[in-house]
PDB file of C-alpha atoms and ligand atoms in Angstrom:
ATOM      1  CA  MET J   1      -0.055  -0.049  -0.009  1.00 71.00           C
ATOM      2  CA  PHE J   2       1.236   3.453  -0.858  1.00 82.00           C
ATOM      3  CA  LYS J   3       1.079   6.218   2.004  1.00 83.00           C
ATOM      4  CA  SER J   4      -1.275   9.025   1.079  1.00 89.00           C
ATOM      5  CA  SER J   5      -0.085  12.590   0.711  1.00 92.00           C
ATOM      6  CA  THR J   6      -2.236  13.699   3.718  1.00 91.00           C
ATOM      7  CA  THR J   7      -1.026  11.000   6.151  1.00 89.00           C
ATOM      8  CA  ALA J   8       2.815  11.007   5.197  1.00 89.00           C
ATOM      9  CA  ILE J   9       4.999  13.287   3.215  1.00 90.00           C
ATOM     10  CA  PRO J  10       6.118  11.688  -0.006  1.00 86.00           C
ATOM     11  CA  GLU J  11       9.743  11.757  -1.045  1.00 85.00           C
ATOM     12  CA  ALA J  12      10.978  14.678  -3.336  1.00 83.00           C
ATOM     13  CA  LEU J  13      11.429  13.163  -6.969  1.00 88.00           C
ATOM     14  CA  ALA J  14      13.099  14.580  -9.928  1.00 91.00           C
ATOM     15  CA  VAL J  15      11.090  12.525 -12.440  1.00 97.00           C
ATOM     16  CA  PRO J  16       7.444  12.306 -11.399  1.00 98.00           C
ATOM     17  CA  ARG J  17       6.574   8.719 -10.420  1.00 98.00           C
ATOM     18  CA  HIS J  18       2.982   9.118 -11.517  1.00 98.00           C
ATOM     19  CA  ILE J  19       1.661  11.338 -14.131  1.00 98.00           C
ATOM     20  CA  ALA J  20      -2.125  11.714 -14.764  1.00 99.00           C
ATOM     21  CA  ILE J  21      -3.410  13.367 -17.801  1.00 99.00           C
ATOM     22  CA  ILE J  22      -6.729  14.820 -18.987  1.00 98.00           C
ATOM     23  CA  MET J  23      -6.331  14.263 -22.693  1.00 98.00           C
ATOM     24  CA  ASP J  24      -8.461  17.231 -23.950  1.00 98.00           C
ATOM     25  CA  GLY J  25      -8.934  19.055 -27.215  1.00 98.00           C
ATOM     26  CA  ASN J  26      -9.442  16.334 -29.672  1.00 98.00           C
ATOM     27  CA  GLY J  27     -12.528  17.803 -31.062  1.00 98.00           C
ATOM     28  CA  ARG J  28     -11.207  21.398 -31.400  1.00 98.00           C
ATOM     29  CA  TRP J  29      -8.032  20.009 -33.062  1.00 98.00           C
ATOM     30  CA  ALA J  30     -10.230  18.356 -35.706  1.00 98.00           C
ATOM     31  CA  THR J  31     -12.674  21.348 -36.147  1.00 98.00           C
ATOM     32  CA  LYS J  32      -9.783  23.656 -36.688  1.00 98.00           C
ATOM     33  CA  ARG J  33      -8.785  21.499 -39.653  1.00 98.00           C
ATOM     34  CA  LEU J  34     -12.351  21.259 -40.980  1.00 98.00           C
ATOM     35  CA  LEU J  35     -12.320  17.561 -40.138  1.00 98.00           C
ATOM     36  CA  PRO J  36     -15.093  15.573 -38.305  1.00 97.00           C
ATOM     37  CA  ARG J  37     -14.486  15.384 -34.548  1.00 97.00           C
ATOM     38  CA  VAL J  38     -13.655  11.620 -34.818  1.00 96.00           C
ATOM     39  CA  ALA J  39     -10.534  12.421 -36.770  1.00 97.00           C
ATOM     40  CA  GLY J  40      -9.218  14.239 -33.613  1.00 98.00           C
ATOM     41  CA  HIS J  41      -9.958  11.158 -31.638  1.00 98.00           C
ATOM     42  CA  VAL J  42      -8.070   8.860 -34.019  1.00 97.00           C
ATOM     43  CA  LYS J  43      -5.151  11.297 -33.964  1.00 98.00           C
ATOM     44  CA  GLY J  44      -5.382  11.293 -30.165  1.00 98.00           C
ATOM     45  CA  VAL J  45      -4.642   7.602 -29.951  1.00 97.00           C
ATOM     46  CA  GLU J  46      -1.377   8.339 -31.836  1.00 97.00           C
ATOM     47  CA  ALA J  47      -0.479  10.875 -29.207  1.00 98.00           C
ATOM     48  CA  VAL J  48      -1.133   8.406 -26.495  1.00 98.00           C
ATOM     49  CA  ARG J  49       1.387   5.994 -28.083  1.00 97.00           C
ATOM     50  CA  GLY J  50       4.157   8.728 -28.150  1.00 97.00           C
ATOM     51  CA  VAL J  51       3.407   9.696 -24.472  1.00 98.00           C
ATOM     52  CA  VAL J  52       3.599   5.963 -23.312  1.00 98.00           C
ATOM     53  CA  GLU J  53       6.947   5.566 -25.060  1.00 98.00           C
ATOM     54  CA  ALA J  54       8.273   8.710 -23.636  1.00 98.00           C
ATOM     55  CA  CYS J  55       7.100   7.776 -20.008  1.00 98.00           C
ATOM     56  CA  VAL J  56       9.082   4.375 -20.548  1.00 98.00           C
ATOM     57  CA  GLU J  57      12.207   6.476 -21.739  1.00 98.00           C
ATOM     58  CA  ARG J  58      11.858   8.921 -18.798  1.00 98.00           C
ATOM     59  CA  GLY J  59      11.380   6.403 -16.180  1.00 98.00           C
ATOM     60  CA  VAL J  60       7.957   7.212 -15.119  1.00 98.00           C
ATOM     61  CA  GLU J  61       6.369   4.427 -13.291  1.00 98.00           C
ATOM     62  CA  TYR J  62       2.549   5.125 -13.580  1.00 98.00           C
ATOM     63  CA  LEU J  63       0.743   6.932 -16.475  1.00 98.00           C
ATOM     64  CA  THR J  64      -2.869   7.535 -16.039  1.00 98.00           C
ATOM     65  CA  LEU J  65      -5.126   8.736 -18.940  1.00 98.00           C
ATOM     66  CA  PHE J  66      -8.596  10.055 -18.784  1.00 98.00           C
ATOM     67  CA  ALA J  67     -10.228   8.504 -21.847  1.00 97.00           C
ATOM     68  CA  PHE J  68     -13.984   8.853 -21.207  1.00 97.00           C
ATOM     69  CA  SER J  69     -15.652  10.465 -18.269  1.00 97.00           C
ATOM     70  CA  SER J  70     -18.911   9.294 -16.590  1.00 97.00           C
ATOM     71  CA  GLU J  71     -20.307  12.667 -18.068  1.00 97.00           C
ATOM     72  CA  ASN J  72     -19.217  11.967 -21.695  1.00 98.00           C
ATOM     73  CA  TRP J  73     -22.350   9.737 -22.112  1.00 97.00           C
ATOM     74  CA  ARG J  74     -24.012  13.047 -22.562  1.00 98.00           C
ATOM     75  CA  ARG J  75     -22.440  13.532 -25.996  1.00 98.00           C
ATOM     76  CA  PRO J  76     -24.217  12.744 -29.222  1.00 97.00           C
ATOM     77  CA  ALA J  77     -24.836   9.009 -29.558  1.00 96.00           C
ATOM     78  CA  GLU J  78     -22.707   8.697 -32.728  1.00 96.00           C
ATOM     79  CA  GLU J  79     -19.701  10.232 -31.005  1.00 96.00           C
ATOM     80  CA  VAL J  80     -20.097   7.934 -28.057  1.00 96.00           C
ATOM     81  CA  SER J  81     -20.228   4.749 -30.287  1.00 94.00           C
ATOM     82  CA  LEU J  82     -17.320   5.969 -32.385  1.00 95.00           C
ATOM     83  CA  LEU J  83     -15.227   6.418 -29.048  1.00 96.00           C
ATOM     84  CA  MET J  84     -16.218   2.860 -28.033  1.00 95.00           C
ATOM     85  CA  ARG J  85     -15.200   1.443 -31.418  1.00 94.00           C
ATOM     86  CA  LEU J  86     -11.851   3.347 -31.344  1.00 96.00           C
ATOM     87  CA  PHE J  87     -11.272   1.970 -27.792  1.00 95.00           C
ATOM     88  CA  VAL J  88     -11.810  -1.711 -29.156  1.00 95.00           C
ATOM     89  CA  THR J  89      -9.498  -1.069 -31.914  1.00 96.00           C
ATOM     90  CA  ALA J  90      -6.945   0.505 -29.861  1.00 96.00           C
ATOM     91  CA  LEU J  91      -7.012  -2.484 -27.517  1.00 94.00           C
ATOM     92  CA  GLU J  92      -6.775  -4.849 -30.372  1.00 93.00           C
ATOM     93  CA  ARG J  93      -3.786  -3.075 -31.765  1.00 95.00           C
ATOM     94  CA  GLU J  94      -1.758  -1.962 -28.740  1.00 96.00           C
ATOM     95  CA  VAL J  95      -2.010  -4.808 -26.161  1.00 97.00           C
ATOM     96  CA  ALA J  96       0.453  -7.147 -27.728  1.00 97.00           C
ATOM     97  CA  LYS J  97       2.893  -4.263 -28.145  1.00 97.00           C
ATOM     98  CA  MET J  98       2.544  -3.176 -24.599  1.00 97.00           C
ATOM     99  CA  HIS J  99       2.943  -6.627 -23.276  1.00 98.00           C
ATOM    100  CA  ALA J 100       6.197  -6.933 -25.338  1.00 98.00           C
ATOM    101  CA  ASN J 101       7.396  -3.685 -23.745  1.00 98.00           C
ATOM    102  CA  ASN J 102       6.760  -5.011 -20.259  1.00 98.00           C
ATOM    103  CA  ILE J 103       3.810  -2.443 -19.735  1.00 98.00           C
ATOM    104  CA  ARG J 104       0.947  -3.316 -17.459  1.00 98.00           C
ATOM    105  CA  LEU J 105      -2.561  -2.104 -18.511  1.00 98.00           C
ATOM    106  CA  LYS J 106      -5.358  -1.257 -16.098  1.00 98.00           C
ATOM    107  CA  VAL J 107      -8.677   0.020 -17.152  1.00 97.00           C
ATOM    108  CA  VAL J 108     -10.453   1.995 -14.403  1.00 98.00           C
ATOM    109  CA  GLY J 109     -13.948   3.120 -14.037  1.00 98.00           C
ATOM    110  CA  ASP J 110     -17.448   1.664 -13.920  1.00 97.00           C
ATOM    111  CA  LEU J 111     -17.096  -0.854 -16.585  1.00 96.00           C
ATOM    112  CA  SER J 112     -20.505  -2.443 -16.190  1.00 95.00           C
ATOM    113  CA  ARG J 113     -21.842   0.111 -18.594  1.00 94.00           C
ATOM    114  CA  PHE J 114     -19.773  -1.220 -21.471  1.00 95.00           C
ATOM    115  CA  ASP J 115     -20.958  -3.992 -23.680  1.00 92.00           C
ATOM    116  CA  ALA J 116     -19.962  -7.605 -22.752  1.00 95.00           C
ATOM    117  CA  LYS J 117     -17.457  -8.014 -25.576  1.00 93.00           C
ATOM    118  CA  LEU J 118     -15.550  -4.862 -24.571  1.00 95.00           C
ATOM    119  CA  GLN J 119     -15.607  -5.930 -20.883  1.00 96.00           C
ATOM    120  CA  GLU J 120     -14.172  -9.284 -21.785  1.00 97.00           C
ATOM    121  CA  MET J 121     -11.404  -7.657 -23.992  1.00 96.00           C
ATOM    122  CA  ILE J 122     -10.500  -5.413 -21.160  1.00 97.00           C
ATOM    123  CA  SER J 123     -10.115  -8.178 -18.532  1.00 97.00           C
ATOM    124  CA  ALA J 124      -8.222 -10.370 -21.047  1.00 97.00           C
ATOM    125  CA  ALA J 125      -5.873  -7.454 -21.656  1.00 98.00           C
ATOM    126  CA  GLU J 126      -5.399  -6.807 -17.840  1.00 98.00           C
ATOM    127  CA  ARG J 127      -4.785 -10.513 -17.206  1.00 98.00           C
ATOM    128  CA  ARG J 128      -2.297 -10.747 -19.922  1.00 98.00           C
ATOM    129  CA  THR J 129      -0.126  -7.766 -18.752  1.00 98.00           C
ATOM    130  CA  ALA J 130      -0.752  -8.164 -15.092  1.00 98.00           C
ATOM    131  CA  ASN J 131       2.860  -9.082 -14.178  1.00 98.00           C
ATOM    132  CA  ASN J 132       4.653  -6.509 -16.273  1.00 98.00           C
ATOM    133  CA  THR J 133       6.644  -4.046 -14.329  1.00 98.00           C
ATOM    134  CA  ARG J 134       8.161  -1.398 -16.546  1.00 98.00           C
ATOM    135  CA  LEU J 135       5.289   1.122 -16.520  1.00 98.00           C
ATOM    136  CA  THR J 136       1.628   0.854 -15.489  1.00 98.00           C
ATOM    137  CA  VAL J 137      -0.777   2.552 -17.859  1.00 98.00           C
ATOM    138  CA  SER J 138      -4.163   3.212 -16.471  1.00 98.00           C
ATOM    139  CA  VAL J 139      -6.948   4.125 -18.848  1.00 98.00           C
ATOM    140  CA  CYS J 140      -9.905   5.809 -17.025  1.00 98.00           C
ATOM    141  CA  ALA J 141     -13.023   4.820 -18.916  1.00 97.00           C
ATOM    142  CA  ASN J 142     -16.580   5.655 -17.537  1.00 97.00           C
ATOM    143  CA  TYR J 143     -14.597   7.098 -14.788  1.00 98.00           C
ATOM    144  CA  GLY J 144     -15.663   9.929 -12.403  1.00 98.00           C
ATOM    145  CA  GLY J 145     -13.938  11.062  -9.241  1.00 98.00           C
ATOM    146  CA  ARG J 146     -17.246  11.136  -7.354  1.00 98.00           C
ATOM    147  CA  TRP J 147     -18.183   7.676  -8.495  1.00 98.00           C
ATOM    148  CA  ASP J 148     -14.814   6.481  -7.253  1.00 98.00           C
ATOM    149  CA  ILE J 149     -15.292   7.982  -3.791  1.00 98.00           C
ATOM    150  CA  MET J 150     -18.744   6.541  -3.530  1.00 98.00           C
ATOM    151  CA  GLN J 151     -17.909   3.016  -4.685  1.00 98.00           C
ATOM    152  CA  ALA J 152     -14.903   3.079  -2.289  1.00 98.00           C
ATOM    153  CA  THR J 153     -17.112   4.243   0.558  1.00 98.00           C
ATOM    154  CA  SER J 154     -19.863   1.524  -0.152  1.00 98.00           C
ATOM    155  CA  LYS J 155     -17.037  -1.154  -0.014  1.00 98.00           C
ATOM    156  CA  MET J 156     -15.444   0.272   3.143  1.00 98.00           C
ATOM    157  CA  VAL J 157     -18.873   0.324   4.927  1.00 98.00           C
ATOM    158  CA  ALA J 158     -19.463  -3.305   3.799  1.00 98.00           C
ATOM    159  CA  ALA J 159     -16.038  -4.315   4.921  1.00 97.00           C
ATOM    160  CA  ASN J 160     -16.429  -2.868   8.348  1.00 97.00           C
ATOM    161  CA  PRO J 161     -19.831  -3.940   9.822  1.00 96.00           C
ATOM    162  CA  GLY J 162     -20.919  -2.073  12.849  1.00 95.00           C
ATOM    163  CA  VAL J 163     -18.231   0.480  12.517  1.00 96.00           C
ATOM    164  CA  LEU J 164     -19.541   4.147  12.644  1.00 94.00           C
ATOM    165  CA  GLU J 165     -16.301   6.111  12.285  1.00 97.00           C
ATOM    166  CA  TYR J 166     -13.921   5.805   9.459  1.00 97.00           C
ATOM    167  CA  THR J 167     -10.531   7.025   8.558  1.00 97.00           C
ATOM    168  CA  GLU J 168      -8.659   7.810   5.342  1.00 96.00           C
ATOM    169  CA  GLU J 169      -6.606   4.613   5.720  1.00 96.00           C
ATOM    170  CA  MET J 170      -9.834   2.659   5.720  1.00 97.00           C
ATOM    171  CA  LEU J 171     -11.097   4.031   2.575  1.00 97.00           C
ATOM    172  CA  ALA J 172      -7.851   4.217   0.667  1.00 97.00           C
ATOM    173  CA  PRO J 173      -7.609   0.371  -0.236  1.00 97.00           C
ATOM    174  CA  HIS J 174     -11.121   0.623  -1.898  1.00 98.00           C
ATOM    175  CA  LEU J 175     -10.314   3.401  -4.291  1.00 98.00           C
ATOM    176  CA  ALA J 176     -10.175   2.270  -8.023  1.00 98.00           C
ATOM    177  CA  MET J 177      -6.500   3.198  -8.038  1.00 98.00           C
ATOM    178  CA  ALA J 178      -5.359   1.735  -4.791  1.00 98.00           C
ATOM    179  CA  TYR J 179      -2.529  -0.098  -6.644  1.00 98.00           C
ATOM    180  CA  ALA J 180      -0.784   3.257  -7.512  1.00 98.00           C
ATOM    181  CA  PRO J 181       0.737   6.136  -5.578  1.00 97.00           C
ATOM    182  CA  GLU J 182      -1.088   9.492  -5.918  1.00 97.00           C
ATOM    183  CA  PRO J 183      -0.178  11.367  -9.085  1.00 98.00           C
ATOM    184  CA  ASP J 184       2.863  13.699  -8.668  1.00 98.00           C
ATOM    185  CA  LEU J 185       1.904  15.641 -11.744  1.00 98.00           C
ATOM    186  CA  PHE J 186      -1.430  16.330 -13.341  1.00 98.00           C
ATOM    187  CA  ILE J 187      -1.548  17.579 -16.995  1.00 99.00           C
ATOM    188  CA  ARG J 188      -4.538  18.881 -18.804  1.00 99.00           C
ATOM    189  CA  THR J 189      -4.252  19.699 -22.424  1.00 98.00           C
ATOM    190  CA  GLY J 190      -6.691  21.775 -24.703  1.00 98.00           C
ATOM    191  CA  GLY J 191      -6.528  25.017 -22.603  1.00 98.00           C
ATOM    192  CA  GLU J 192      -9.350  24.390 -20.021  1.00 98.00           C
ATOM    193  CA  GLU J 193      -8.400  24.782 -16.425  1.00 98.00           C
ATOM    194  CA  ARG J 194     -10.626  22.337 -14.609  1.00 98.00           C
ATOM    195  CA  ILE J 195     -10.745  18.917 -13.110  1.00 98.00           C
ATOM    196  CA  SER J 196     -13.926  17.677 -14.817  1.00 98.00           C
ATOM    197  CA  ASN J 197     -14.594  15.076 -12.267  1.00 98.00           C
ATOM    198  CA  PHE J 198     -11.149  13.226 -12.726  1.00 98.00           C
ATOM    199  CA  LEU J 199      -9.213  11.910  -9.751  1.00 98.00           C
ATOM    200  CA  LEU J 200     -10.783  14.117  -6.994  1.00 98.00           C
ATOM    201  CA  TRP J 201      -9.326  12.207  -4.055  1.00 98.00           C
ATOM    202  CA  GLN J 202      -5.984  11.413  -5.482  1.00 98.00           C
ATOM    203  CA  LEU J 203      -5.212  14.916  -6.766  1.00 98.00           C
ATOM    204  CA  ALA J 204      -5.044  16.332  -3.274  1.00 97.00           C
ATOM    205  CA  TYR J 205      -1.344  17.446  -3.450  1.00 97.00           C
ATOM    206  CA  SER J 206      -0.577  16.846  -7.189  1.00 98.00           C
ATOM    207  CA  GLU J 207       1.233  19.564  -9.096  1.00 98.00           C
ATOM    208  CA  LEU J 208      -1.160  20.927 -11.727  1.00 98.00           C
ATOM    209  CA  TYR J 209      -0.077  21.721 -15.255  1.00 98.00           C
ATOM    210  CA  PHE J 210      -2.263  23.320 -17.939  1.00 98.00           C
ATOM    211  CA  THR J 211      -1.382  23.686 -21.560  1.00 98.00           C
ATOM    212  CA  GLN J 212      -3.196  25.262 -24.612  1.00 98.00           C
ATOM    213  CA  THR J 213      -1.826  22.452 -26.787  1.00 98.00           C
ATOM    214  CA  TYR J 214      -4.614  20.168 -28.121  1.00 98.00           C
ATOM    215  CA  TRP J 215      -4.100  16.502 -27.173  1.00 98.00           C
ATOM    216  CA  PRO J 216      -3.378  15.211 -30.705  1.00 98.00           C
ATOM    217  CA  ASP J 217      -0.478  17.714 -30.983  1.00 98.00           C
ATOM    218  CA  PHE J 218       0.877  16.689 -27.495  1.00 98.00           C
ATOM    219  CA  SER J 219       4.445  15.231 -28.173  1.00 98.00           C
ATOM    220  CA  LYS J 220       7.296  13.870 -26.258  1.00 98.00           C
ATOM    221  CA  ALA J 221       8.675  17.426 -26.189  1.00 98.00           C
ATOM    222  CA  SER J 222       5.385  18.696 -24.692  1.00 98.00           C
ATOM    223  CA  LEU J 223       5.795  16.032 -21.915  1.00 98.00           C
ATOM    224  CA  ASP J 224       9.309  17.159 -21.294  1.00 98.00           C
ATOM    225  CA  GLU J 225       8.000  20.715 -20.807  1.00 98.00           C
ATOM    226  CA  ALA J 226       5.392  19.615 -18.427  1.00 98.00           C
ATOM    227  CA  ILE J 227       8.128  17.628 -16.522  1.00 98.00           C
ATOM    228  CA  GLY J 228      10.319  20.676 -16.627  1.00 98.00           C
ATOM    229  CA  SER J 229       7.676  22.738 -14.937  1.00 98.00           C
ATOM    230  CA  PHE J 230       7.300  20.053 -12.353  1.00 98.00           C
ATOM    231  CA  GLN J 231      10.920  20.216 -11.637  1.00 97.00           C
ATOM    232  CA  GLN J 232      10.734  23.945 -10.918  1.00 96.00           C
ATOM    233  CA  ARG J 233       8.136  23.603  -8.192  1.00 96.00           C
ATOM    234  CA  GLU J 234       8.622  23.232  -4.511  1.00 95.00           C
ATOM    235  CA  ARG J 235       6.247  20.679  -3.160  1.00 94.00           C
ATOM    236  CA  ARG J 236       5.547  21.610   0.548  1.00 94.00           C
ATOM    237  CA  PHE J 237       2.701  19.277   1.655  1.00 94.00           C
ATOM    238  CA  GLY J 238       1.716  21.869   4.260  1.00 94.00           C
ATOM    239  CA  GLN J 239       5.272  22.571   5.581  1.00 94.00           C
ATOM    240  CA  THR J 240       7.243  25.703   5.235  1.00 96.00           C
ATOM    241  CA  GLY J 241       9.930  26.219   2.498  1.00 95.00           C
ATOM    242  CA  ASP J 242      12.666  26.143   5.068  1.00 96.00           C
ATOM    243  CA  GLN J 243      11.489  22.881   6.455  1.00 93.00           C
ATOM    244  CA  VAL J 244      11.469  21.385   2.841  1.00 93.00           C
ATOM    245  CA  ALA J 245      14.878  22.735   2.149  1.00 92.00           C
ATOM    246  CA  SER J 246      16.392  21.218   5.242  1.00 92.00           C
ATOM    247  CA  THR J 247      14.841  17.725   4.677  1.00 88.00           C
ATOM    248  CA  ASN J 248      16.198  17.918   0.949  1.00 83.00           C
ATOM    249  CA  LYS J 249      19.710  18.754   2.331  1.00 82.00           C
ATOM    250  CA  ALA J 250      19.598  15.924   4.835  1.00 75.00           C
TER     251      ALA J 250
HETATM  252  C1  IPE X 301     -11.103  14.742 -25.282  1.00 95.19           C
HETATM  253  O1  IPE X 301     -11.313  15.545 -26.356  1.00 95.19           O
HETATM  254  C2  IPE X 301     -11.599  13.330 -25.619  1.00 95.19           C
HETATM  255  C3  IPE X 301     -12.693  12.992 -24.961  1.00 95.19           C
HETATM  256  C4  IPE X 301     -13.385  13.615 -24.007  1.00 95.19           C
HETATM  257  C5  IPE X 301     -13.235  11.570 -25.123  1.00 95.19           C
HETATM  258  P1  IPE X 301     -12.703  16.303 -26.595  1.00 95.19           P
HETATM  259  O2  IPE X 301     -13.555  15.399 -27.489  1.00 95.19           O
HETATM  260  O3  IPE X 301     -13.338  16.790 -25.318  1.00 95.19           O
HETATM  261  O4  IPE X 301     -12.315  17.546 -27.381  1.00 95.19           O
HETATM  262  P2  IPE X 301     -12.868  19.116 -27.370  1.00 95.19           P
HETATM  263  O5  IPE X 301     -12.762  19.471 -25.875  1.00 95.19           O
HETATM  264  O6  IPE X 301     -14.257  19.029 -27.755  1.00 95.19           O
HETATM  265  O7  IPE X 301     -11.946  19.919 -28.196  1.00 95.19           O
HETATM  266  C1  IPE X 302     -12.611  15.582 -19.746  1.00 95.19           C
HETATM  267  O1  IPE X 302     -12.836  16.146 -21.018  1.00 95.19           O
HETATM  268  C2  IPE X 302     -12.805  14.097 -20.044  1.00 95.19           C
HETATM  269  C3  IPE X 302     -11.839  13.579 -20.921  1.00 95.19           C
HETATM  270  C4  IPE X 302     -10.746  13.911 -21.413  1.00 95.19           C
HETATM  271  C5  IPE X 302     -12.044  12.004 -21.116  1.00 95.19           C
HETATM  272  P1  IPE X 302     -14.306  16.858 -21.349  1.00 95.19           P
HETATM  273  O2  IPE X 302     -13.898  17.616 -22.567  1.00 95.19           O
HETATM  274  O3  IPE X 302     -15.300  15.950 -21.313  1.00 95.19           O
HETATM  275  O4  IPE X 302     -14.458  17.950 -20.104  1.00 95.19           O
HETATM  276  P2  IPE X 302     -15.403  19.289 -20.117  1.00 95.19           P
HETATM  277  O5  IPE X 302     -16.681  18.731 -20.528  1.00 95.19           O
HETATM  278  O6  IPE X 302     -14.778  20.280 -21.115  1.00 95.19           O
HETATM  279  O7  IPE X 302     -15.255  19.753 -18.707  1.00 95.19           O
HETATM  280 MG1   MG X 303     -13.161  18.403 -24.242  1.00 95.19          MG
END
């Protein structure tokens, strides 16, 4: 189990151990080129490939990608079904490559709403890559931060019959991403500066980075810029700057 940022101070790292990304701006990328929105999503899958490679090269241990939010069902039905098809093709094409590169794949969210075939593909891909250790890629699909907190709360209550008072430590193992440390660096592309119901619990002390770049244009160099910004920050976790400086010297 990883310690949470509110119960213990995480160690200072040069390279973020966990990067979480809201991959936004696919639609606008396509519209700007007079293409249908789906063209942006297709191009967005290519950007994922580049960023996964870059994370392996840079030594990032966990990469978490927001692919489809619990609110994205509100989009036009054709766009939703195109996104689902794209998800299926991406799984078909990428899983073998990920496995060959020692990458573990996790799909995080309320998967019960996906059709049975997709659910089966997801669990097959997770089983196949379960013992890989180089990088863990988590794809958040039908994920919502509030959903996560509520499903974890229900499980915590069921696991502790008769208990009326709970602690963070009791909730943490039931969160959908309990297998990962909290994100060190959060990135949102596409220019919006909001969390859009992503990892609400886990982002408590993450460094936030926003860029205007649309997701399909987000390259390895863009990732390096974000990591560069992270490296300029002083993470204090509630302490003073002087305290942080003396721990780092020690
Ligand atoms: C992000 O890009 C991808 C998903 C939400 C699936 P958008 O589709 O939100 O692109 P914009 O924000 O409309 O440009
Ligand atoms: C957030 O992007 C979800 C994903 C990238 C999957 P949205 O484009 O759905 O967010 P809002 O609606 O602009 O807040
Ligand atoms: Mg968007």
